[in-house]
Structure formats: structure tokens, C-alpha cells
Coordinates of C-alpha atoms in Angstrom, one line a residue:
M21 CA 113.6 103.0 107.3
F22 CA 115.4 99.8 107.8
V23 CA 115.7 97.1 110.6
S24 CA 119.4 97.0 111.6
H25 CA 119.1 94.1 114.4
L26 CA 116.7 91.3 114.9
A27 CA 116.7 89.2 118.1
L28 CA 114.4 86.1 118.8
T29 CA 113.6 84.0 121.7
D30 CA 111.7 80.8 121.4
F31 CA 110.3 82.0 118.2
R32 CA 109.5 79.1 115.8
S33 CA 112.7 76.9 115.7
Y34 CA 114.8 79.3 117.4
P35 CA 115.7 79.0 121.1
Q36 CA 117.6 82.2 120.7
V37 CA 119.2 84.0 117.7
E38 CA 120.4 87.4 116.8
L39 CA 120.8 88.9 113.4
A40 CA 122.6 92.0 112.2
L41 CA 121.2 93.7 109.2
E42 CA 122.0 96.5 107.0
P43 CA 120.3 98.8 104.4
G44 CA 120.2 97.5 100.7
V45 CA 119.8 93.6 99.9
T46 CA 120.5 90.9 102.1
A47 CA 120.0 87.1 100.9
L48 CA 119.3 84.7 103.6
V49 CA 120.4 81.3 102.0
G50 CA 120.0 77.8 103.1
P51 CA 118.4 74.4 102.4
N52 CA 114.5 74.3 103.1
G53 CA 113.4 73.6 106.7
Q54 CA 116.5 75.5 108.2
G55 CA 114.8 78.6 109.5
K56 CA 115.1 81.3 106.8
T57 CA 111.4 82.0 106.6
N58 CA 111.2 82.0 110.3
L59 CA 113.6 85.0 110.5
V60 CA 111.6 87.1 107.8
E61 CA 108.3 86.0 109.3
A62 CA 109.4 87.6 112.7
I63 CA 110.0 91.0 111.0
G64 CA 106.7 90.7 109.3
Y65 CA 105.0 90.0 112.6
L66 CA 106.4 93.3 114.1
A67 CA 104.7 95.1 111.3
T68 CA 101.2 93.5 111.3
L69 CA 100.9 91.3 114.5
S70 CA 100.3 88.4 112.3
S71 CA 102.0 85.8 110.4
H72 CA 101.7 85.4 106.6
R73 CA 101.8 81.5 107.1
V74 CA 99.4 80.7 110.0
P75 CA 96.2 82.3 111.5
T76 CA 97.0 82.1 115.1
D77 CA 99.9 82.9 117.3
A78 CA 100.3 79.4 119.0
A79 CA 102.3 77.9 116.2
L80 CA 104.9 80.8 116.6
V81 CA 106.0 79.7 120.0
R82 CA 108.8 77.1 120.1
S83 CA 107.7 73.7 121.1
G84 CA 108.0 73.4 124.9
A85 CA 108.0 77.1 125.5
D86 CA 105.5 79.2 127.1
R87 CA 105.9 82.4 125.1
A88 CA 108.2 83.9 122.3
V89 CA 109.9 87.3 122.1
V90 CA 110.4 89.1 118.9
G91 CA 112.7 92.2 119.1
A92 CA 114.3 94.6 116.5
R93 CA 116.2 97.7 116.1
V94 CA 114.8 100.0 113.8
E95 CA 116.6 103.1 112.1
R96 CA 114.7 106.0 110.5
A97 CA 116.1 109.2 109.6
G98 CA 119.0 109.0 111.9
R99 CA 116.8 108.1 114.9
V100 CA 116.9 104.5 116.4
T101 CA 113.8 102.9 118.0
T102 CA 113.8 99.4 119.6
V103 CA 110.7 97.4 119.7
E104 CA 109.9 94.1 121.3
V105 CA 106.7 91.9 121.2
E106 CA 106.0 89.1 123.8
I107 CA 103.9 86.5 122.1
T108 CA 101.8 84.5 124.8
P109 CA 99.2 82.0 123.4
G110 CA 96.0 82.2 125.3
R111 CA 96.9 85.5 126.9
A112 CA 96.9 89.1 125.4
N113 CA 100.4 89.8 124.0
R114 CA 102.4 92.6 125.3
A115 CA 105.2 94.8 123.8
R116 CA 107.9 97.4 124.9
V117 CA 109.3 100.3 123.0
N118 CA 112.8 101.4 123.8
G119 CA 112.8 99.3 126.9
G120 CA 109.8 101.2 128.5
S121 CA 106.9 99.9 130.5
P122 CA 104.8 97.1 128.7
V123 CA 102.2 98.5 126.5
R124 CA 99.5 96.7 124.2
A125 CA 100.9 94.8 121.5
R126 CA 98.9 97.0 118.9
D127 CA 100.5 100.1 120.2
V128 CA 103.8 99.3 118.4
L129 CA 102.0 99.0 115.0
G130 CA 103.6 101.5 112.7
I131 CA 107.1 101.2 113.9
V132 CA 108.0 98.6 111.3
R133 CA 106.5 98.8 107.9
T134 CA 107.0 95.7 105.6
V135 CA 105.7 94.3 102.4
Q136 CA 106.2 90.7 102.1
F137 CA 106.1 88.5 98.9
A138 CA 105.6 84.9 99.5
P139 CA 104.5 81.7 97.6
E140 CA 101.3 81.9 99.6
D141 CA 100.5 85.2 97.6
L142 CA 99.1 83.2 94.7
S143 CA 95.9 82.6 96.7
L144 CA 95.2 86.3 96.8
V145 CA 94.3 85.7 93.2
K146 CA 93.0 82.2 93.2
G147 CA 91.9 81.5 96.8
D148 CA 88.9 82.4 98.9
P149 CA 87.9 86.0 99.8
D150 CA 89.0 85.7 103.4
G151 CA 92.8 86.1 102.3
R152 CA 92.1 89.0 100.3
R153 CA 90.0 90.7 103.2
R154 CA 93.2 90.0 105.3
F155 CA 95.5 91.7 102.7
L156 CA 93.3 94.7 102.8
D157 CA 93.1 94.9 106.5
E158 CA 97.1 94.4 107.2
L159 CA 97.7 97.2 104.8
A160 CA 95.2 99.5 106.4
V161 CA 96.7 98.7 109.8
Q162 CA 100.2 99.8 108.5
L163 CA 98.9 102.9 107.2
R164 CA 96.5 103.5 110.0
P165 CA 97.3 101.7 113.1
Q166 CA 94.3 102.9 115.0
L167 CA 92.3 100.7 112.9
A168 CA 93.6 97.6 114.5
A169 CA 91.4 98.3 117.5
V170 CA 88.4 98.7 115.3
Q171 CA 89.2 95.3 113.6
Q172 CA 89.6 93.4 117.1
D173 CA 86.4 95.0 118.2
Y174 CA 84.4 93.9 115.1
E175 CA 85.8 90.3 115.4
R176 CA 84.7 90.2 119.1
V177 CA 81.2 91.6 118.4
L178 CA 80.9 89.2 115.3
R179 CA 81.9 86.2 117.5
Q180 CA 79.2 87.3 120.2
R181 CA 76.5 87.7 117.7
S182 CA 76.9 84.7 115.8
A183 CA 76.9 82.8 119.1
L184 CA 73.6 84.5 120.0
L185 CA 72.1 83.6 116.5
R186 CA 73.1 80.0 116.9
T187 CA 71.4 80.0 120.5
A188 CA 68.1 81.6 118.8
A189 CA 68.3 79.1 116.1
G190 CA 68.2 76.4 118.6
A191 CA 65.5 77.8 120.6
M192 CA 63.4 78.3 117.4
R193 CA 63.9 74.6 116.5
A194 CA 62.9 73.6 120.0
T195 CA 59.8 75.5 119.5
R196 CA 60.5 77.5 122.7
G197 CA 60.9 80.7 120.9
A198 CA 63.9 83.1 121.5
D199 CA 64.2 86.4 123.4
L200 CA 65.8 88.5 120.8
R201 CA 66.1 91.9 122.6
T202 CA 69.9 91.3 123.2
L203 CA 70.3 90.8 119.5
D204 CA 69.3 94.5 118.8
V205 CA 72.3 95.5 121.1
W206 CA 74.8 93.4 119.0
D207 CA 73.2 94.6 115.9
A208 CA 74.2 98.2 116.9
K209 CA 77.5 97.2 117.9
L210 CA 78.5 95.3 114.8
A211 CA 76.9 98.1 112.5
A212 CA 79.1 100.7 114.2
A213 CA 82.3 98.9 113.9
G214 CA 81.5 97.3 110.7
A215 CA 80.8 100.9 109.1
R216 CA 84.3 102.0 110.0
I217 CA 85.8 99.0 108.3
V218 CA 83.7 99.0 105.0
V219 CA 84.4 102.7 104.7
A220 CA 88.2 102.3 105.2
R221 CA 88.5 99.5 102.9
R222 CA 86.6 101.3 100.1
S223 CA 89.0 104.4 100.4
L224 CA 91.9 102.1 100.7
V225 CA 90.9 100.3 97.4
A226 CA 90.4 103.5 95.6
A227 CA 94.0 104.6 96.5
L228 CA 95.4 101.2 95.8
A229 CA 93.7 100.6 92.4
P230 CA 96.3 102.8 90.4
A231 CA 99.2 101.6 92.0
V232 CA 98.1 97.9 91.3
A233 CA 97.4 98.7 87.9
E234 CA 100.8 100.4 87.2
A235 CA 102.6 97.7 89.1
Y236 CA 100.8 95.0 86.8
D237 CA 101.7 96.7 83.6
Q238 CA 105.4 96.7 84.9
V239 CA 105.5 93.0 85.8
S240 CA 103.5 91.8 82.8
S241 CA 105.2 94.1 80.0
G242 CA 102.1 95.8 79.3
V243 CA 100.1 92.4 78.7
G244 CA 96.6 93.0 80.1
E245 CA 95.1 95.5 82.4
A246 CA 94.4 94.9 85.9
H247 CA 91.6 96.4 88.0
I248 CA 90.6 96.1 91.6
A249 CA 87.4 97.0 93.2
Y250 CA 85.7 96.6 96.6
R251 CA 82.5 94.5 96.7
A252 CA 80.6 94.9 100.0
S253 CA 78.0 92.4 101.0
L254 CA 76.1 95.3 102.1
D255 CA 75.7 96.6 98.3
A256 CA 74.4 93.3 97.3
A257 CA 72.2 92.2 100.5
P258 CA 69.5 89.8 99.4
Q259 CA 66.1 91.3 98.9
D260 CA 62.9 89.2 99.1
G261 CA 63.1 86.1 97.0
G262 CA 66.9 86.3 97.2
V263 CA 67.2 88.9 94.2
Y264 CA 70.3 91.1 94.7
D265 CA 69.9 94.8 94.3
E266 CA 73.2 96.6 93.0
G267 CA 71.5 99.5 91.4
S268 CA 72.3 102.2 93.9
P269 CA 76.0 103.6 94.4
P270 CA 77.7 102.6 97.7
A271 CA 77.4 104.8 100.7
T272 CA 80.6 106.3 101.5
T273 CA 80.1 107.8 105.1
E274 CA 80.4 105.9 108.2
H275 CA 76.9 107.2 109.3
L276 CA 75.3 106.1 106.1
V277 CA 76.9 102.7 106.1
E278 CA 76.0 102.1 109.7
A279 CA 72.5 102.7 109.0
Q280 CA 72.4 100.4 105.9
L281 CA 74.1 97.6 108.0
L282 CA 71.4 98.0 110.8
E283 CA 68.6 98.0 108.0
A284 CA 70.1 94.9 106.2
M285 CA 70.4 93.0 109.5
G286 CA 66.8 93.7 110.5
R287 CA 65.7 92.6 107.0
L288 CA 67.8 89.3 107.1
R289 CA 67.3 88.5 110.7
S290 CA 65.0 85.5 110.1
K291 CA 67.6 84.1 107.6
E292 CA 70.3 84.7 110.0
I293 CA 68.5 83.0 112.8
E294 CA 67.6 80.0 110.6
R295 CA 71.2 79.6 109.4
G296 CA 73.0 80.8 112.7
V297 CA 75.3 83.0 111.1
S298 CA 75.8 86.8 110.3
L299 CA 75.2 87.3 106.5
V300 CA 76.1 90.9 106.1
G301 CA 79.0 93.0 107.2
P302 CA 82.8 93.3 106.2
H303 CA 83.4 89.6 107.2
R304 CA 81.5 88.6 103.8
D305 CA 83.1 91.4 101.5
D306 CA 85.7 90.7 98.9
L307 CA 88.3 92.5 96.9
T308 CA 87.4 91.8 93.1
L309 CA 90.3 91.3 90.8
T310 CA 89.7 91.7 87.1
L311 CA 92.0 91.2 84.1
G312 CA 90.8 93.0 81.1
A313 CA 87.0 92.1 81.1
L314 CA 87.3 88.9 83.0
P315 CA 87.7 88.1 86.6
A316 CA 91.2 87.0 87.3
K317 CA 90.2 84.1 89.6
G318 CA 89.1 81.3 87.1
Y319 CA 90.4 83.1 83.9
A320 CA 94.0 84.2 84.4
S321 CA 96.6 81.7 83.7
H322 CA 99.2 80.6 86.3
G323 CA 101.7 83.3 85.0
E324 CA 99.1 85.9 84.8
S325 CA 98.0 85.1 88.4
W326 CA 101.4 85.5 89.7
S327 CA 101.8 88.9 87.9
Y328 CA 98.7 89.9 89.7
A329 CA 99.7 88.8 93.2
L330 CA 103.1 90.6 92.7
A331 CA 101.0 93.6 91.5
L332 CA 99.2 93.8 94.7
R333 CA 102.4 93.6 96.7
L334 CA 103.9 96.2 94.6
G335 CA 101.2 98.4 94.8
S336 CA 101.0 98.1 98.6
A337 CA 104.7 99.3 98.7
A338 CA 103.9 102.1 96.6
L339 CA 101.1 103.1 98.9
L340 CA 103.4 102.8 102.0
R341 CA 106.1 104.9 100.5
G342 CA 103.8 107.7 99.6
G343 CA 100.0 107.1 98.8
E344 CA 97.3 109.6 97.8
G345 CA 94.5 111.3 99.5
D346 CA 93.3 110.1 102.8
W347 CA 96.1 107.4 102.7
A348 CA 98.9 109.7 101.9
G349 CA 101.9 108.5 103.8
D350 CA 103.3 110.7 106.6
W351 CA 106.7 109.1 106.8
G352 CA 108.3 111.1 104.1
P353 CA 111.4 109.6 102.2
D354 CA 112.6 107.8 105.1
G355 CA 109.4 105.9 105.4
E356 CA 109.9 103.2 102.6
P357 CA 108.8 99.7 103.8
V358 CA 111.2 96.8 104.3
L359 CA 110.5 94.5 101.2
I360 CA 110.8 90.7 102.0
L361 CA 110.7 88.3 99.2
D362 CA 110.5 84.7 100.9
D363 CA 111.3 82.0 98.5
V364 CA 109.5 83.8 95.6
F365 CA 112.0 83.7 92.8
A366 CA 112.0 79.8 92.7
E367 CA 108.3 80.1 91.9
L368 CA 108.8 82.5 88.9
D369 CA 109.6 82.2 85.2
T370 CA 113.0 84.0 84.1
R371 CA 111.2 86.9 82.8
R372 CA 108.9 87.7 85.9
R373 CA 111.9 86.9 88.1
D374 CA 114.2 89.5 86.2
R375 CA 111.4 92.2 86.1
L376 CA 110.4 91.7 89.8
A377 CA 114.2 91.8 90.8
G378 CA 114.5 95.1 88.8
L379 CA 111.6 96.7 90.4
V380 CA 112.5 96.0 94.1
A381 CA 116.3 96.4 93.8
P382 CA 116.3 100.3 94.5
A383 CA 114.3 99.9 97.6
G384 CA 116.1 101.0 101.0
Q385 CA 115.9 97.5 102.4
V386 CA 115.3 94.0 100.6
L387 CA 115.4 90.7 102.5
V388 CA 115.4 87.8 100.2
T389 CA 115.4 84.1 101.1
A390 CA 116.4 81.1 98.9
A391 CA 117.5 77.7 99.1
V392 CA 120.6 78.1 96.9
P393 CA 122.5 81.3 96.0
G394 CA 121.5 80.6 92.2
D395 CA 117.9 81.5 93.1
V396 CA 118.9 84.9 93.8
P397 CA 118.8 87.3 90.7
E398 CA 122.0 89.0 89.9
A399 CA 120.1 92.5 90.1
L400 CA 119.8 91.5 93.9
A401 CA 123.5 91.0 94.7
G402 CA 124.1 92.0 98.0
A403 CA 125.1 90.7 101.4
R404 CA 124.6 87.2 102.2
V405 CA 123.8 85.2 105.3
D406 CA 123.8 81.5 105.5
V407 CA 121.1 79.8 107.4
A408 CA 121.6 76.1 108.5
A409 CA 120.1 74.0 111.6
G410 CA 119.1 77.4 113.5
E411 CA 122.3 79.0 113.1
V412 CA 123.0 82.1 111.1
A413 CA 126.4 83.0 109.6
R414 CA 127.3 86.2 107.5
V415 CA 129.2 85.2 104.3
R416 CA 129.7 88.9 102.9

């Protein structure tokens, strides 16, 4: 699979731009602030309906415009598909496939698959759990697009339930008491959607773990062993007195996880009302990263942290190419994702630059952004597009 054409209207800094692309390596070269990252961000958006740079869509629409449009032509196994997403802040985004009638934006998930490497990836190792949860959820949606609806439903229910908890907390403080019957309804909805997410994430991490371990070994030249695991708040829900109970193996079916979530919410209700937040569920889970016997966060060096971040992305690419078990890819040899390396090489030492370049060079399509041509490793020599002041020009 590769993207052969990209068209943007009022996306980020571009009033309008079109860019023809080819299989193999293409380097987008130009000074910082000229729009290179905006181009690859748009392709990544078509794959996940989110940006790796900002949490909401509003910043993606050019200042002064009401909406932005991201369109691409995708070629796979000799078939051509056009996809277009209209981004309208404050309203539901819409999409079109092959020029047809408008559909929900999430209905186009799976047409484009990408793995994006960026300087922000370092936060996957050193940052807070929300970035690692997002990493898992975006990968899961590319492999199983139907999970996007589950994730959206969970976020909606979580907002409603949290608002109700805050209302109940205010009523309690005002000594008026609170009618908590409605909370039972939201507990059930949250547990149902949350169970699907927890089970999917656990299964995904089990499939991803060996690919990440192998990728870390390749990037780090065999120095250290990387291991990832899923830590659910459900598996460590505070018992009476705040003691954590981690003696039981995690449940692996949606029915059991749903029951456990309901039990935990019931047990923690007084604490949740007191604090006005939901204390258990996939929104409080984490992807744990260890290097040898120690947690990577806080113990890994800067170089080791970069190797780990790269291994997470390379492992994702391996899973999208093939996968195992429940996550086995259904695209075949033509389903390889587009690899996007956004200003990554300037962040890496020479050894890691060369190893990463060698690992991604054989991919079907690789898009690299760099401030100067010298930042692109020789192993990734290929087509070059200069980007300056919102204009793109193919050099070779």
C-alpha cells in the first residue's frame, strides 16, 4: 500500500496544496516552520483521525477558515481508492470514499495505515500514561477499525458519569444528599464499553510484546531487553484501607471484565463521589515499559529511551504488516503501512540513525522530513521534495 497523491485545503498553514508521491523513500526537506510536518501529519490523520501533535482538531484548520479538507489517493494491489475527510471543529467530521455520499469519518479507518516516528515519541517512555494509552488505542483502531466506535462511546459515557459524580459530590457537601439511581445506569454503560477496551488492549499488548522486544534488540545492538505489559487499574483497584490486591490473574473475557468493573465501581463509589472522578476503568490504565529488571521511565538513559520509543513504533509496523493470533493482519503483502519519520534523525546519535535507517529502508513507502538534506541518512536516498513558505517542489 502507498499514498500516491495528497491534497489539502485549509489544513494547518496550507490554503491549498497538492503533492504527488511514489513508492519508496521521499524526503521532504526545508527549514523549520515551512510546512513539512503539516504534510505528513495530514497523512497520519487519515489513518487514525487524530494528530500526533495536538489533542483536538481545532488547530488543524487554517486560521480564518471554517473547515479543512484532507484527501488522498491510495494504491493497493493495483486498486486505487480515494479518501477525503472534512474537518469541522464543533461539528461531526464527515468523509467520502471514491467521491461517494458523505459517511461518518470513522468509516474510512483502515483505508490508510501509517506508523509515524516523531520527536514527541520520547514521551511514550518518559511521559504520562495518557500518551501510552493513546498509542495503544490508535494502533488498535488501525488493526480493528470497529474499535473506534467503542472508544468514542466510552469517552462519552465517561464524561457523563464524571459530571454526575461531581454533581453528587456537591450535593453531599451541601448536606442535601444525592439521588444516585442514575449513576447505576452510567456504571453499566461504562463497564460494558470499558470491558471491550480492556480486553482488546490486553490482547494487543500480548501480540505486540515480542515485536517490540525484537525491534529494541535491533535498534540497541543487543544491549538490554525490553518488555511491555498492560497494567489495568482494575487489576489493582484499592481495597479497604487503600491496599492493592494484585494476587489474582487478570480476567481475559469481556463478560468477566465487565463484572469486575461493576464490582470495583460499586466498592469505590464513596471515594469516587468524594473526589468527583471515576477511579477505575481503561482511562486509568497504563502500558508498562521495562528495560531488564527496571522500569524504563526514570531508569533508562536518554539514548535507551529513544531506542525504546523507536522499538514501539517498529513493533507497531511489524504488527500492521502481519501480526499474530487475534491481531493477524488481513491485508497480505500489499498491506504494509506507510512509514513516516518526522524530523527524527536530527534527534538521534549516529549509531541509532544508521540502524533505524537500515531497518525502515526496505519498506514499501517511507516519508522523511528534515531541515537540511544532510539530516537524511544515505540509506534513505530517494526522491526529494523541497518545502518552503507553503510551496512544494520536487527536486528529484
